[in-house]
Coordinates of C-alpha atoms (C1' of nucleotides) in Angstrom, one line a residue:
Chain A
W1051 CA 0.0 0.0 0.1
E1052 CA 3.1 2.6 0.7
E1053 CA 4.9 1.0 -2.3
E1054 CA 6.1 4.4 -3.5
R1055 CA 5.9 8.3 -2.3
Y1056 CA 5.1 11.2 -4.6
P1057 CA 6.5 15.1 -3.3
E1058 CA 3.7 16.9 -2.1
G1059 CA 0.6 17.4 -5.0
I1060 CA 1.9 14.7 -7.3
K1061 CA -1.0 12.1 -8.0
W1062 CA 0.4 9.7 -10.6
K1063 CA 2.9 9.3 -13.0
F1064 CA 1.5 8.0 -15.4
L1065 CA -1.6 7.9 -16.7
E1066 CA -3.8 5.8 -19.8
H1067 CA -7.2 5.5 -20.7
K1068 CA -9.6 5.3 -23.4
G1069 CA -12.4 7.9 -22.7
P1070 CA -16.0 8.5 -21.5
V1071 CA -18.4 5.8 -22.8
F1072 CA -21.5 8.8 -24.4
A1073 CA -25.0 8.0 -23.5
P1074 CA -26.8 6.9 -26.4
P1075 CA -28.1 9.0 -28.7
Y1076 CA -31.7 9.3 -29.0
E1077 CA -33.8 7.6 -31.1
P1078 CA -37.0 9.0 -31.9
L1079 CA -40.4 7.7 -30.7
P1080 CA -43.1 4.8 -34.0
E1081 CA -45.3 6.8 -36.3
N1082 CA -47.6 4.9 -33.8
V1083 CA -46.8 6.4 -30.4
K1084 CA -48.8 10.2 -30.2
F1085 CA -48.2 13.4 -28.9
Y1086 CA -51.8 15.4 -27.6
Y1087 CA -51.5 19.3 -27.5
D1088 CA -55.4 20.7 -26.7
G1089 CA -56.6 16.7 -27.5
K1090 CA -55.6 16.9 -31.1
V1091 CA -52.8 14.7 -32.3
M1092 CA -49.6 17.2 -33.2
K1093 CA -46.6 15.2 -34.7
L1094 CA -43.1 17.2 -32.3
S1095 CA -39.2 18.0 -34.0
T1096 CA -36.5 15.7 -33.0
K1097 CA -35.7 18.2 -30.7
A1098 CA -38.7 18.6 -28.9
E1099 CA -39.8 15.3 -29.1
E1100 CA -36.8 14.2 -27.0
V1101 CA -37.6 15.9 -24.0
A1102 CA -40.5 15.8 -23.9
T1103 CA -40.0 11.5 -23.6
F1104 CA -37.6 12.6 -20.7
F1105 CA -41.5 14.3 -18.9
A1106 CA -43.6 11.6 -20.0
K1107 CA -41.2 8.8 -18.7
M1108 CA -41.3 10.7 -15.2
L1109 CA -44.9 10.8 -15.3
D1110 CA -46.0 8.8 -12.6
H1111 CA -44.1 10.3 -10.0
E1112 CA -44.7 13.0 -8.4
Y1113 CA -42.7 15.8 -9.0
T1114 CA -44.2 15.9 -12.4
T1115 CA -47.0 17.8 -10.8
K1116 CA -45.0 20.3 -8.3
E1117 CA -45.5 23.9 -10.2
I1118 CA -42.1 24.4 -9.8
F1119 CA -41.1 21.1 -11.9
R1120 CA -43.6 22.1 -14.2
K1121 CA -42.4 25.9 -14.2
N1122 CA -38.4 24.7 -15.4
F1123 CA -39.4 22.3 -17.4
F1124 CA -42.0 24.0 -19.5
K1125 CA -39.2 26.7 -19.9
D1126 CA -36.6 24.6 -20.9
W1127 CA -38.8 22.5 -23.1
R1128 CA -39.9 25.9 -25.2
K1129 CA -35.9 26.2 -26.3
E1130 CA -36.2 23.3 -28.1
M1131 CA -39.1 23.9 -30.3
T1132 CA -39.4 24.8 -33.5
S1133 CA -41.0 28.9 -33.3
E1134 CA -44.2 26.5 -35.3
E1135 CA -44.4 23.9 -31.7
K1136 CA -43.8 27.2 -29.3
S1137 CA -46.8 28.7 -31.1
T1138 CA -48.5 26.7 -30.6
I1139 CA -47.7 24.9 -27.8
T1140 CA -48.3 27.1 -24.7
S1141 CA -49.7 25.6 -21.5
L1142 CA -48.5 22.4 -20.3
S1143 CA -51.5 21.4 -18.8
K1144 CA -52.9 20.7 -22.3
C1145 CA -49.7 18.4 -23.3
D1146 CA -50.9 14.9 -23.1
F1147 CA -47.9 12.8 -22.2
T1148 CA -49.7 9.6 -21.8
H1149 CA -49.8 7.9 -25.1
M1150 CA -46.2 8.0 -24.6
S1151 CA -45.7 7.3 -21.1
Q1152 CA -48.1 3.7 -21.7
Y1153 CA -45.5 3.3 -24.1
F1154 CA -42.7 3.9 -22.4
K1155 CA -44.3 1.3 -19.9
A1156 CA -44.7 -1.2 -22.6
Q1157 CA -41.4 -1.0 -23.3
T1158 CA -40.3 -1.4 -20.2
E1159 CA -42.2 -4.3 -19.8
A1160 CA -41.0 -6.3 -22.9
R1161 CA -36.8 -6.3 -21.6
K1162 CA -38.1 -7.8 -18.2
Q1163 CA -39.5 -10.4 -20.7
M1164 CA -37.6 -10.6 -23.3
S1165 CA -35.7 -14.0 -23.3
K1166 CA -32.7 -15.5 -21.9
E1167 CA -30.0 -15.3 -25.0
E1168 CA -31.4 -11.2 -25.3
K1169 CA -30.4 -10.8 -22.0
Q1170 CA -27.5 -12.0 -22.2
K1171 CA -26.3 -10.5 -25.6
I1172 CA -27.3 -7.2 -23.6
K1173 CA -24.9 -8.5 -21.1
E1174 CA -22.1 -9.5 -23.4
E1175 CA -21.9 -5.8 -24.8
N1176 CA -21.9 -4.5 -21.3
E1177 CA -19.1 -6.6 -20.3
R1178 CA -18.2 -5.9 -23.4
L1179 CA -18.1 -1.7 -22.6
L1180 CA -16.6 -2.4 -18.8
K1181 CA -13.8 -4.1 -20.5
E1182 CA -12.6 -2.0 -23.4
Y1183 CA -14.1 1.7 -21.0
G1184 CA -13.8 0.7 -17.3
Y1185 CA -10.2 0.2 -16.8
C1186 CA -7.5 2.3 -16.4
V1187 CA -3.9 1.9 -16.3
M1188 CA -2.5 4.5 -13.8
D1189 CA 1.3 4.0 -12.9
N1190 CA 2.1 0.3 -13.0
H1191 CA -1.4 -0.8 -12.1
K1192 CA -4.8 -1.1 -14.0
E1193 CA -7.7 0.5 -12.2
R1194 CA -11.2 -0.1 -12.4
I1195 CA -13.2 3.2 -13.3
A1196 CA -15.9 4.3 -11.1
N1197 CA -18.1 6.3 -13.3
F1198 CA -16.4 5.4 -17.2
K1199 CA -20.4 6.6 -18.2
I1200 CA -21.9 10.1 -19.4
E1201 CA -24.5 10.5 -17.4
P1202 CA -27.7 10.3 -20.4
P1203 CA -29.5 13.9 -21.1
G1204 CA -33.1 14.0 -19.2
L1205 CA -34.4 16.8 -16.8
F1206 CA -32.9 17.4 -13.8
R1207 CA -34.2 16.1 -10.1
G1208 CA -32.7 18.0 -7.0
R1209 CA -33.6 16.8 -3.8
G1210 CA -36.3 18.1 -1.4
N1211 CA -37.7 22.3 -2.4
H1212 CA -35.2 22.6 -5.3
P1213 CA -35.5 25.6 -7.2
K1214 CA -34.2 24.6 -10.2
M1215 CA -36.6 20.6 -10.1
G1216 CA -37.5 20.2 -14.4
M1217 CA -34.6 22.1 -15.7
L1218 CA -33.4 20.1 -18.6
K1219 CA -30.1 18.6 -18.3
R1220 CA -29.0 19.2 -22.0
R1221 CA -26.3 15.8 -23.5
I1222 CA -23.2 16.9 -23.2
M1223 CA -20.5 16.9 -26.7
P1224 CA -17.6 15.4 -26.8
E1225 CA -16.7 18.9 -27.3
D1226 CA -17.5 19.6 -23.7
I1227 CA -15.1 17.1 -22.6
I1228 CA -11.4 17.4 -20.8
I1229 CA -9.7 14.5 -21.0
N1230 CA -6.7 14.1 -18.7
C1231 CA -4.5 11.9 -18.8
S1232 CA -0.2 11.6 -18.7
K1233 CA 1.6 12.7 -22.3
D1234 CA 3.3 10.2 -22.6
S1235 CA -0.3 7.6 -22.8
K1236 CA -2.0 6.7 -25.6
I1237 CA -4.5 10.0 -25.4
P1238 CA -8.0 8.5 -26.1
S1239 CA -9.6 9.4 -29.6
P1240 CA -12.8 11.1 -29.8
P1241 CA -16.0 10.1 -31.7
P1242 CA -16.0 10.2 -35.4
G1243 CA -16.4 13.8 -36.7
H1244 CA -15.6 15.2 -33.4
K1245 CA -12.7 17.2 -31.1
W1246 CA -12.4 17.6 -27.4
K1247 CA -13.1 20.5 -25.8
E1248 CA -9.2 19.9 -24.7
V1249 CA -6.9 17.3 -23.9
R1250 CA -5.0 17.7 -20.1
H1251 CA -1.6 16.0 -18.6
D1252 CA -2.5 17.6 -14.6
N1253 CA -0.7 14.6 -12.8
K1254 CA -2.3 17.1 -9.7
V1255 CA -5.6 16.0 -9.7
T1256 CA -6.4 12.3 -10.4
W1257 CA -10.4 13.1 -12.7
L1258 CA -9.5 11.4 -16.3
V1259 CA -12.3 13.2 -17.9
S1260 CA -14.9 16.1 -16.6
W1261 CA -17.1 18.2 -18.2
T1262 CA -19.5 21.4 -16.9
E1263 CA -23.0 20.6 -16.0
N1264 CA -25.4 23.1 -17.4
I1265 CA -27.8 23.0 -14.1
Q1266 CA -25.7 24.6 -11.6
G1267 CA -22.6 25.8 -13.5
S1268 CA -20.2 22.9 -11.6
I1269 CA -17.8 20.6 -13.3
K1270 CA -18.2 17.2 -13.0
Y1271 CA -15.5 14.2 -13.2
I1272 CA -14.6 11.2 -13.9
M1273 CA -12.0 8.8 -11.5
L1274 CA -10.9 5.6 -10.2
N1275 CA -13.4 2.9 -8.5
P1276 CA -13.0 2.8 -4.3
S1277 CA -10.9 -0.2 -4.7
S1278 CA -8.4 2.1 -6.6
R1279 CA -4.6 2.7 -5.2
I1280 CA -5.5 6.4 -4.8
K1281 CA -9.3 6.2 -3.1
G1282 CA -7.9 3.8 -1.0
E1283 CA -4.5 6.2 0.2
K1284 CA -6.9 8.6 1.3
D1285 CA -9.3 6.7 3.0
W1286 CA -7.0 5.3 4.9
Q1287 CA -4.9 8.8 5.3
K1288 CA -8.3 9.7 6.6
Y1289 CA -9.0 7.4 9.0
E1290 CA -5.4 8.4 10.3
T1291 CA -6.4 11.8 10.5
A1292 CA -9.4 10.7 12.7
R1293 CA -7.2 8.7 15.6
R1294 CA -4.6 11.7 15.6
L1295 CA -7.6 14.0 17.2
K1296 CA -8.5 10.9 19.2
K1297 CA -5.4 11.8 20.5
C1298 CA -6.2 15.4 21.0
V1299 CA -9.4 14.9 21.6
D1300 CA -10.1 16.1 24.8
K1301 CA -7.5 18.9 25.2
I1302 CA -9.9 20.3 23.0
R1303 CA -13.0 19.4 24.7
N1304 CA -11.6 21.6 27.8
Q1305 CA -10.1 24.0 25.8
Y1306 CA -13.9 24.6 24.1
R1307 CA -15.2 25.1 27.6
E1308 CA -12.9 27.5 28.4
D1309 CA -14.2 29.4 25.5
W1310 CA -17.7 29.0 26.3
K1311 CA -16.9 31.4 29.0
S1312 CA -15.2 34.5 26.6
K1313 CA -15.4 38.1 25.9
E1314 CA -15.4 37.9 22.4
M1315 CA -18.5 36.7 20.9
K1316 CA -17.2 35.4 17.8
V1317 CA -15.3 32.7 20.5
R1318 CA -18.2 32.0 22.2
Q1319 CA -20.0 31.6 18.9
R1320 CA -16.8 28.9 17.5
A1321 CA -17.0 27.3 20.5
V1322 CA -20.6 26.9 20.8
A1323 CA -20.4 25.3 17.1
L1324 CA -17.8 23.3 18.1
Y1325 CA -19.4 21.6 20.6
F1326 CA -22.0 21.3 18.7
I1327 CA -20.0 19.1 15.8
D1328 CA -17.9 17.0 18.3
K1329 CA -21.1 16.1 20.3
L1330 CA -24.1 15.6 17.0
A1331 CA -22.0 14.7 14.6
L1332 CA -23.2 17.8 12.7
R1333 CA -21.9 18.9 9.3
A1334 CA -19.5 22.3 9.0
G1335 CA -22.6 24.5 7.4
N1336 CA -21.1 26.1 3.9
E1337 CA -22.8 29.0 3.2
K1338 CA -25.1 28.3 0.1
E1339 CA -26.4 30.7 -2.9
E1340 CA -29.9 31.5 -2.2
G1341 CA -32.7 30.0 -4.7
E1342 CA -29.4 28.0 -5.9
T1343 CA -30.5 25.1 -4.2
A1344 CA -32.7 24.0 -1.5
D1345 CA -32.7 25.6 1.7
T1346 CA -30.8 23.3 3.8
V1347 CA -28.2 24.0 6.2
G1348 CA -25.3 23.2 8.7
C1349 CA -24.2 23.6 12.5
C1350 CA -22.4 27.3 11.5
S1351 CA -25.4 27.9 8.9
L1352 CA -28.3 26.9 11.2
R1353 CA -30.5 29.9 11.8
V1354 CA -32.7 31.4 14.7
E1355 CA -35.9 29.9 13.1
H1356 CA -34.0 25.4 13.4
I1357 CA -33.8 25.6 17.1
K1358 CA -36.1 26.0 20.7
L1359 CA -34.6 26.2 24.0
H1360 CA -36.4 24.3 26.5
P1361 CA -35.2 25.5 30.5
E1362 CA -37.3 22.3 31.7
L1363 CA -38.2 19.4 29.2
D1364 CA -39.8 16.3 30.3
G1365 CA -38.0 16.3 33.7
Q1366 CA -34.3 17.2 31.6
E1367 CA -32.5 20.6 32.5
Y1368 CA -31.5 23.2 29.4
V1369 CA -32.3 21.0 26.7
V1370 CA -32.0 22.8 22.7
E1371 CA -34.5 21.1 20.0
F1372 CA -33.1 21.3 17.1
D1373 CA -35.8 21.3 14.1
F1374 CA -33.5 21.5 10.5
L1375 CA -33.2 20.4 6.8
G1376 CA -29.6 18.9 6.3
K1377 CA -27.8 17.3 3.3
D1378 CA -29.8 16.3 0.8
S1379 CA -32.9 17.2 2.5
I1380 CA -32.8 14.7 5.6
R1381 CA -34.6 16.0 8.1
Y1382 CA -32.5 16.3 11.8
Y1383 CA -34.5 16.4 14.6
N1384 CA -33.4 15.6 18.0
K1385 CA -34.2 17.1 21.4
V1386 CA -30.8 17.2 24.2
P1387 CA -29.3 18.8 26.9
V1388 CA -26.5 20.7 27.1
E1389 CA -24.6 22.4 29.9
K1390 CA -26.0 25.5 30.9
R1391 CA -23.2 27.5 29.4
V1392 CA -24.5 26.7 26.0
F1393 CA -27.2 27.7 26.6
K1394 CA -27.2 30.4 28.1
N1395 CA -24.4 31.7 25.7
L1396 CA -27.5 29.9 23.2
Q1397 CA -30.1 32.4 24.5
L1398 CA -27.2 35.0 24.0
F1399 CA -27.1 34.3 19.9
M1400 CA -30.4 34.9 19.4
E1401 CA -31.2 38.0 21.4
N1402 CA -32.4 40.1 18.9
K1403 CA -32.5 38.5 16.1
Q1404 CA -35.3 37.2 13.7
P1405 CA -36.3 34.0 12.8
E1406 CA -34.6 33.8 9.0
D1407 CA -31.5 35.3 10.9
D1408 CA -28.1 33.3 11.4
L1409 CA -27.7 32.4 14.9
F1410 CA -23.7 32.2 14.6
D1411 CA -23.7 35.8 12.9
R1412 CA -19.9 35.8 13.3
L1413 CA -18.9 32.3 11.8
N1414 CA -18.2 30.5 9.3
T1415 CA -17.0 27.2 8.4
S1416 CA -13.5 29.0 6.6
I1417 CA -13.4 30.8 10.4
L1418 CA -13.8 27.3 11.7
N1419 CA -11.7 25.1 10.0
K1420 CA -8.8 27.7 9.9
H1421 CA -8.9 27.4 14.3
L1422 CA -9.6 24.2 13.7
Q1423 CA -6.2 23.6 12.2
D1424 CA -4.0 25.5 15.2
L1425 CA -4.9 23.3 16.9
M1426 CA -3.8 20.2 14.9
E1427 CA -2.4 19.7 11.7
G1428 CA -5.7 18.2 9.4
L1429 CA -8.4 19.3 11.7
T1430 CA -11.4 19.9 10.1
A1431 CA -15.1 20.4 10.9
K1432 CA -15.3 16.6 9.1
V1433 CA -12.8 15.2 11.0
F1434 CA -15.4 15.3 14.0
R1435 CA -17.8 12.9 12.4
T1436 CA -15.0 10.2 11.4
Y1437 CA -13.5 10.5 14.5
N1438 CA -16.6 10.7 16.2
A1439 CA -18.7 7.7 14.3
S1440 CA -15.8 5.1 14.9
I1441 CA -14.7 5.2 18.6
T1442 CA -18.8 4.9 18.7
L1443 CA -18.6 1.8 17.0
Q1444 CA -15.6 0.2 18.7
Q1445 CA -16.9 0.9 22.0
Q1446 CA -20.3 -0.4 20.5
L1447 CA -18.7 -3.5 19.6
K1448 CA -16.6 -3.7 23.1
E1449 CA -19.7 -3.0 24.6
L1450 CA -22.4 -5.2 22.7
T1451 CA -20.5 -8.2 21.6
N1452 CA -20.9 -11.2 23.9
P1453 CA -18.8 -13.7 23.5
D1454 CA -21.5 -16.8 24.6
D1455 CA -23.5 -16.2 21.8
N1456 CA -23.5 -17.5 17.9
I1457 CA -22.2 -16.1 14.9
P1458 CA -25.9 -14.1 14.0
A1459 CA -26.5 -12.9 17.4
K1460 CA -23.0 -11.7 17.3
I1461 CA -24.1 -10.1 13.8
L1462 CA -26.5 -8.5 14.8
S1463 CA -24.8 -7.1 18.1
Y1464 CA -22.2 -5.2 14.6
N1465 CA -25.5 -4.5 13.0
R1466 CA -27.0 -3.4 16.2
A1467 CA -23.1 -1.0 16.9
N1468 CA -23.6 0.4 13.1
R1469 CA -27.2 1.3 14.1
A1470 CA -25.9 3.5 16.7
V1471 CA -23.4 5.3 13.9
A1472 CA -25.5 5.6 11.1
I1473 CA -28.4 7.3 14.3
L1474 CA -25.2 9.8 15.7
C1475 CA -25.0 11.0 11.8
N1476 CA -28.7 11.1 11.0
H1477 CA -28.4 8.4 8.3
Q1478 CA -32.0 7.7 6.6
R1479 CA -34.0 6.0 4.8
A1480 CA -37.9 6.2 3.3
P1481 CA -38.8 3.5 5.4
P1482 CA -39.1 0.7 2.2
K1483 CA -42.6 0.8 1.3
T1484 CA -43.1 -3.1 1.2
F1485 CA -42.5 -2.9 5.4
E1486 CA -45.3 -3.8 6.7
K1487 CA -45.9 -6.7 4.8
S1488 CA -42.5 -8.3 4.7
M1489 CA -41.9 -7.5 8.7
M1490 CA -46.0 -9.8 8.8
N1491 CA -44.3 -12.7 7.0
L1492 CA -41.4 -12.6 8.8
Q1493 CA -44.1 -12.5 11.7
S1494 CA -45.6 -15.6 10.7
K1495 CA -42.8 -18.1 9.5
I1496 CA -41.6 -17.1 13.2
D1497 CA -45.3 -18.6 14.2
A1498 CA -44.9 -20.9 12.2
K1499 CA -41.1 -21.7 13.4
K1500 CA -42.3 -22.2 16.8
E1501 CA -45.3 -25.0 16.4
Q1502 CA -42.9 -26.6 14.5
L1503 CA -40.8 -27.0 17.1
A1504 CA -43.1 -27.4 19.3
D1505 CA -44.3 -30.8 17.5
A1506 CA -40.2 -31.8 17.3
R1507 CA -40.6 -31.5 21.2
R1508 CA -43.5 -33.5 21.2
E1509 CA -41.4 -36.1 18.9
L1510 CA -39.2 -35.9 21.5
K1511 CA -41.2 -36.8 24.4
S1512 CA -42.4 -39.9 23.2
A1513 CA -39.9 -40.8 21.2
K1514 CA -38.0 -41.2 25.0
A1515 CA -40.9 -42.4 26.5
D1516 CA -40.5 -45.4 24.3
A1517 CA -37.0 -45.5 24.7
K1518 CA -37.5 -46.1 28.2
V1519 CA -40.1 -49.2 27.8
R1520 CA -38.3 -50.6 24.8
R1521 CA -34.8 -50.5 25.7
D1522 CA -33.5 -51.1 22.9
E1523 CA -30.9 -49.6 19.9
K1524 CA -32.8 -48.6 17.5
S1525 CA -35.6 -46.3 19.9
K1526 CA -32.2 -45.0 21.2
K1527 CA -31.1 -43.3 17.8
T1528 CA -35.0 -41.8 17.0
V1529 CA -33.6 -40.3 20.2
E1530 CA -30.6 -38.4 19.3
S1531 CA -32.5 -37.5 15.8
K1532 CA -35.5 -36.4 17.1
K1533 CA -32.6 -34.1 19.7
K1534 CA -31.2 -33.1 17.0
A1535 CA -34.2 -32.2 15.4
V1536 CA -34.9 -29.7 18.5
Q1537 CA -31.8 -28.2 18.1
R1538 CA -31.5 -27.4 14.3
I1539 CA -35.4 -26.0 14.8
E1540 CA -34.1 -24.1 17.4
E1541 CA -31.2 -22.7 16.5
Q1542 CA -33.4 -21.2 13.4
L1543 CA -36.4 -20.0 15.8
M1544 CA -33.6 -17.9 17.0
K1545 CA -31.6 -17.0 13.8
L1546 CA -35.6 -16.0 12.2
E1547 CA -36.2 -13.6 15.9
V1548 CA -32.0 -11.6 15.7
Q1549 CA -33.6 -11.5 11.9
A1550 CA -36.9 -9.8 13.2
T1551 CA -35.5 -7.9 15.5
D1552 CA -32.9 -6.3 13.4
R1553 CA -35.0 -5.4 10.7
E1554 CA -37.7 -3.6 13.2
E1555 CA -34.7 -1.1 14.5
N1556 CA -33.3 -0.7 11.1
K1557 CA -37.0 0.6 9.6
Q1558 CA -35.6 4.4 9.1
I1559 CA -32.0 3.5 9.8
A1560 CA -29.7 3.1 6.4
L1561 CA -26.6 1.8 7.7
G1562 CA -24.8 1.8 4.5
T1563 CA -23.5 5.4 4.0
S1564 CA -22.0 5.3 8.1
K1565 CA -20.4 1.7 7.2
L1566 CA -18.9 3.1 4.0
N1567 CA -17.5 6.4 4.5
Y1568 CA -17.3 7.1 8.7
L1569 CA -16.2 4.0 10.2
D1570 CA -12.6 3.0 10.4
P1571 CA -13.1 -0.4 8.4
R1572 CA -9.4 -1.8 10.4
I1573 CA -11.7 -2.3 13.5
S1574 CA -14.3 -4.1 10.9
V1575 CA -11.7 -6.8 10.6
A1576 CA -10.4 -6.8 13.9
W1577 CA -13.8 -7.6 15.5
C1578 CA -14.4 -9.9 12.8
K1579 CA -10.8 -12.0 14.1
K1580 CA -11.4 -11.6 17.2
W1581 CA -14.8 -13.1 17.4
G1582 CA -14.2 -15.9 14.4
I1583 CA -17.0 -14.2 12.1
P1584 CA -16.1 -14.7 8.4
I1585 CA -15.5 -10.9 6.5
E1586 CA -18.4 -12.4 4.0
K1587 CA -20.4 -11.5 7.3
I1588 CA -20.2 -7.9 7.6
Y1589 CA -19.1 -7.0 3.6
N1590 CA -20.0 -8.1 0.5
K1591 CA -17.7 -8.2 -2.8
T1592 CA -17.1 -4.5 -3.4
Q1593 CA -16.7 -4.0 0.1
R1594 CA -14.0 -6.1 0.5
E1595 CA -12.9 -4.8 -2.7
K1596 CA -12.4 -1.0 -1.7
F1597 CA -11.3 -1.8 2.3
A1598 CA -9.1 -3.9 0.6
W1599 CA -5.9 -2.1 2.4
A1600 CA -7.5 -2.1 5.5
I1601 CA -8.7 -6.2 6.0
D1602 CA -4.6 -6.9 4.3
M1603 CA -3.7 -4.9 7.4
A1604 CA -5.7 -5.0 10.4
E1605 CA -5.0 -7.8 13.7
E1606 CA -7.2 -9.3 15.8
D1607 CA -5.5 -6.4 18.6
Y1608 CA -6.1 -3.3 16.2
E1609 CA -7.2 0.1 18.3
F1610 CA -8.7 2.6 16.5
Chain B
dG1263 C1' -4.8 40.6 3.4
dC1264 C1' -9.9 39.7 2.4
dG1265 C1' -14.0 37.9 0.7
dG1266 C1' -16.1 35.9 -3.2
dT1267 C1' -14.8 31.9 -7.2
dT1268 C1' -13.6 28.1 -8.3
dG1269 C1' -12.2 23.4 -8.2
dA1270 C1' -11.6 19.1 -6.5
dC1271 C1' -13.1 15.4 -4.0
dT1272 C1' -15.6 12.9 -0.4
dC1273 C1' -20.3 11.8 0.7
dA1274 C1' -25.6 10.8 -0.2
dG1275 C1' -29.8 8.4 -0.2
dA1276 C1' -33.4 6.3 -4.4
dA1277 C1' -33.9 3.9 -8.3
dA1278 C1' -32.1 0.3 -11.1
dT1279 C1' -31.4 -4.0 -11.5
dG1280 C1' -29.4 -8.4 -10.2
dT1281 C1' -30.1 -13.0 -6.7
dA1282 C1' -31.9 -16.9 -4.0
dC1283 C1' -35.9 -18.4 -2.5
dC1284 C1' -39.8 -19.9 -2.5
dA1285 C1' -44.6 -21.2 -3.7
Chain C
dG1369 C1' -38.7 -26.7 -13.3
dT1370 C1' -40.6 -21.8 -13.0
dG1371 C1' -42.5 -17.4 -12.0
dG1372 C1' -43.1 -14.2 -9.1
dT1373 C1' -41.6 -12.1 -5.4
dA1374 C1' -38.2 -10.1 -1.3
dC1375 C1' -34.3 -7.8 -0.4
dA1376 C1' -29.3 -7.8 -1.6
dT1377 C1' -26.1 -4.9 -4.5
dT1378 C1' -25.3 -1.7 -8.0
dT1379 C1' -25.6 2.6 -9.7
dC1380 C1' -26.6 6.9 -10.1
dT1381 C1' -26.0 10.9 -9.8
dG1382 C1' -27.1 15.6 -7.1
dA1383 C1' -25.9 17.7 -2.8
dG1384 C1' -21.7 18.0 0.7
dT1385 C1' -16.4 19.8 2.3
dC1386 C1' -12.3 22.8 2.0
dA1387 C1' -8.8 24.5 0.3
dA1388 C1' -6.6 27.0 -3.6
dC1389 C1' -6.6 31.8 -6.5
dC1390 C1' -8.1 35.5 -7.6
dG1391 C1' -9.8 40.5 -8.0

DNA sequence: GCGGTTGACTCAGAAATGTACCA
DNA sequence: GTGGTACATTTCTGAGTCAACCG
């Protein structure tokens, strides 16, 4: 993992790849699929039709009913129309996409019904594409590329209440593409008749391909897979930084507690914000341009309206009630008892302010991170999230693992430890649509298993009685096999019950994000080694590839 | 020297797809 | 053996973080 260290900022010496795979060109609808305007059939120009199909494909989705979505879509759609179409189509509500929508549904259905051979053919084609474009050579290694396919055109769907939802995401052409590779590599060729926007040779960055996206004007990249050396090393570094924080976190905590008393308002705000980031694992909270994105916040951008102060609540003193939308418009709701000083400071910060005013008006992420940099090299707000997540996993594993448990029960403990972290980081998911049903199915399985167990026990009992009377080898053997049957069923029942508990507790919680991004994998690897749990029970194939470095490195006595 | 902007990277949940299991 | 369903995995791409840059 440490074969060669590069000088500061150099990411590679040699980089060769085949460039991106473009989205397939638009295929016009068959003649018999109609679009209606104001009740009348209307044949659209190819460009207008393509954009119309984007809308038609989403027709069942809730956001096609949202006013902002419709407004943005219609505005961008009109830009693609011929002047004739533009003068005819003046109202989206008069557009009827249902026939188009039905056509696409039928297509989806037909795809599902394809024969094995046809499916196999598609699979092979994908594999060929992956083989040709999915890998690059970086220095001496062949590495997997993460997203070598360029995003196809479509309608922008932001998360939450996004002001730009419904806008047209335009088709990316070779002329938009910047290629990054080394000078002495075989430079990828653009599709026939096209040119790249630029070919550059910048070994201070890790991306292979980039383009500017038209909704936010931000840059998108093609980079390597998490299993690659360059990503793995960075990941490892991240956890090493968090481990360095472990060594000085007590000092930092004492420091910010002192700062709650500072004469300077700026210092007090910084100290309270840092307390939240540390205690609640909040994100830093950069400022965002108003009207460009959904209205979400993190710690430094919290507004007065996002917290409520309760001098007393449910028998606890100094409770802060948080209610705000964070990254991806996921709601953060939490009632937290805080120290008196923090509480008093918050009261002070909120004095004479409007609900929409910043809670920390003298603070931003840049000020905070500069301060953190002084406390420890490489320390930023997000390191606290990594540190607290990993240390929580380690503690919880110690606490919850029962040496006498069997493997499924130990894995439940692991999942619970993982869950504690996901809750800390507020990683949520929409409860699966079929949750109630699947829970009921599982319960009926458990009930059936219980009955089966009762039966098996009865059989065992009568076999025992029988053996007592007969006293022969054959009936003894029967007793033994009945005993085994009971045991087997008991185990199966237990497994089911564990599964039910696990699933219930996991209803609204997403474990994946913390597992993939916040938990030092060496903790998990060490735990597996210590308790003889096969690593496959914890990490699937992709995860094992991503964490290969940790699986290689960590021994059972690893301490975060 | 500073405040805003840009670039490069990590992190995020939904949706699509694949697979295993069961009737 | 088959087809359908539930669950797991993969893909997709949007949304953050943070530091360098620039006027």
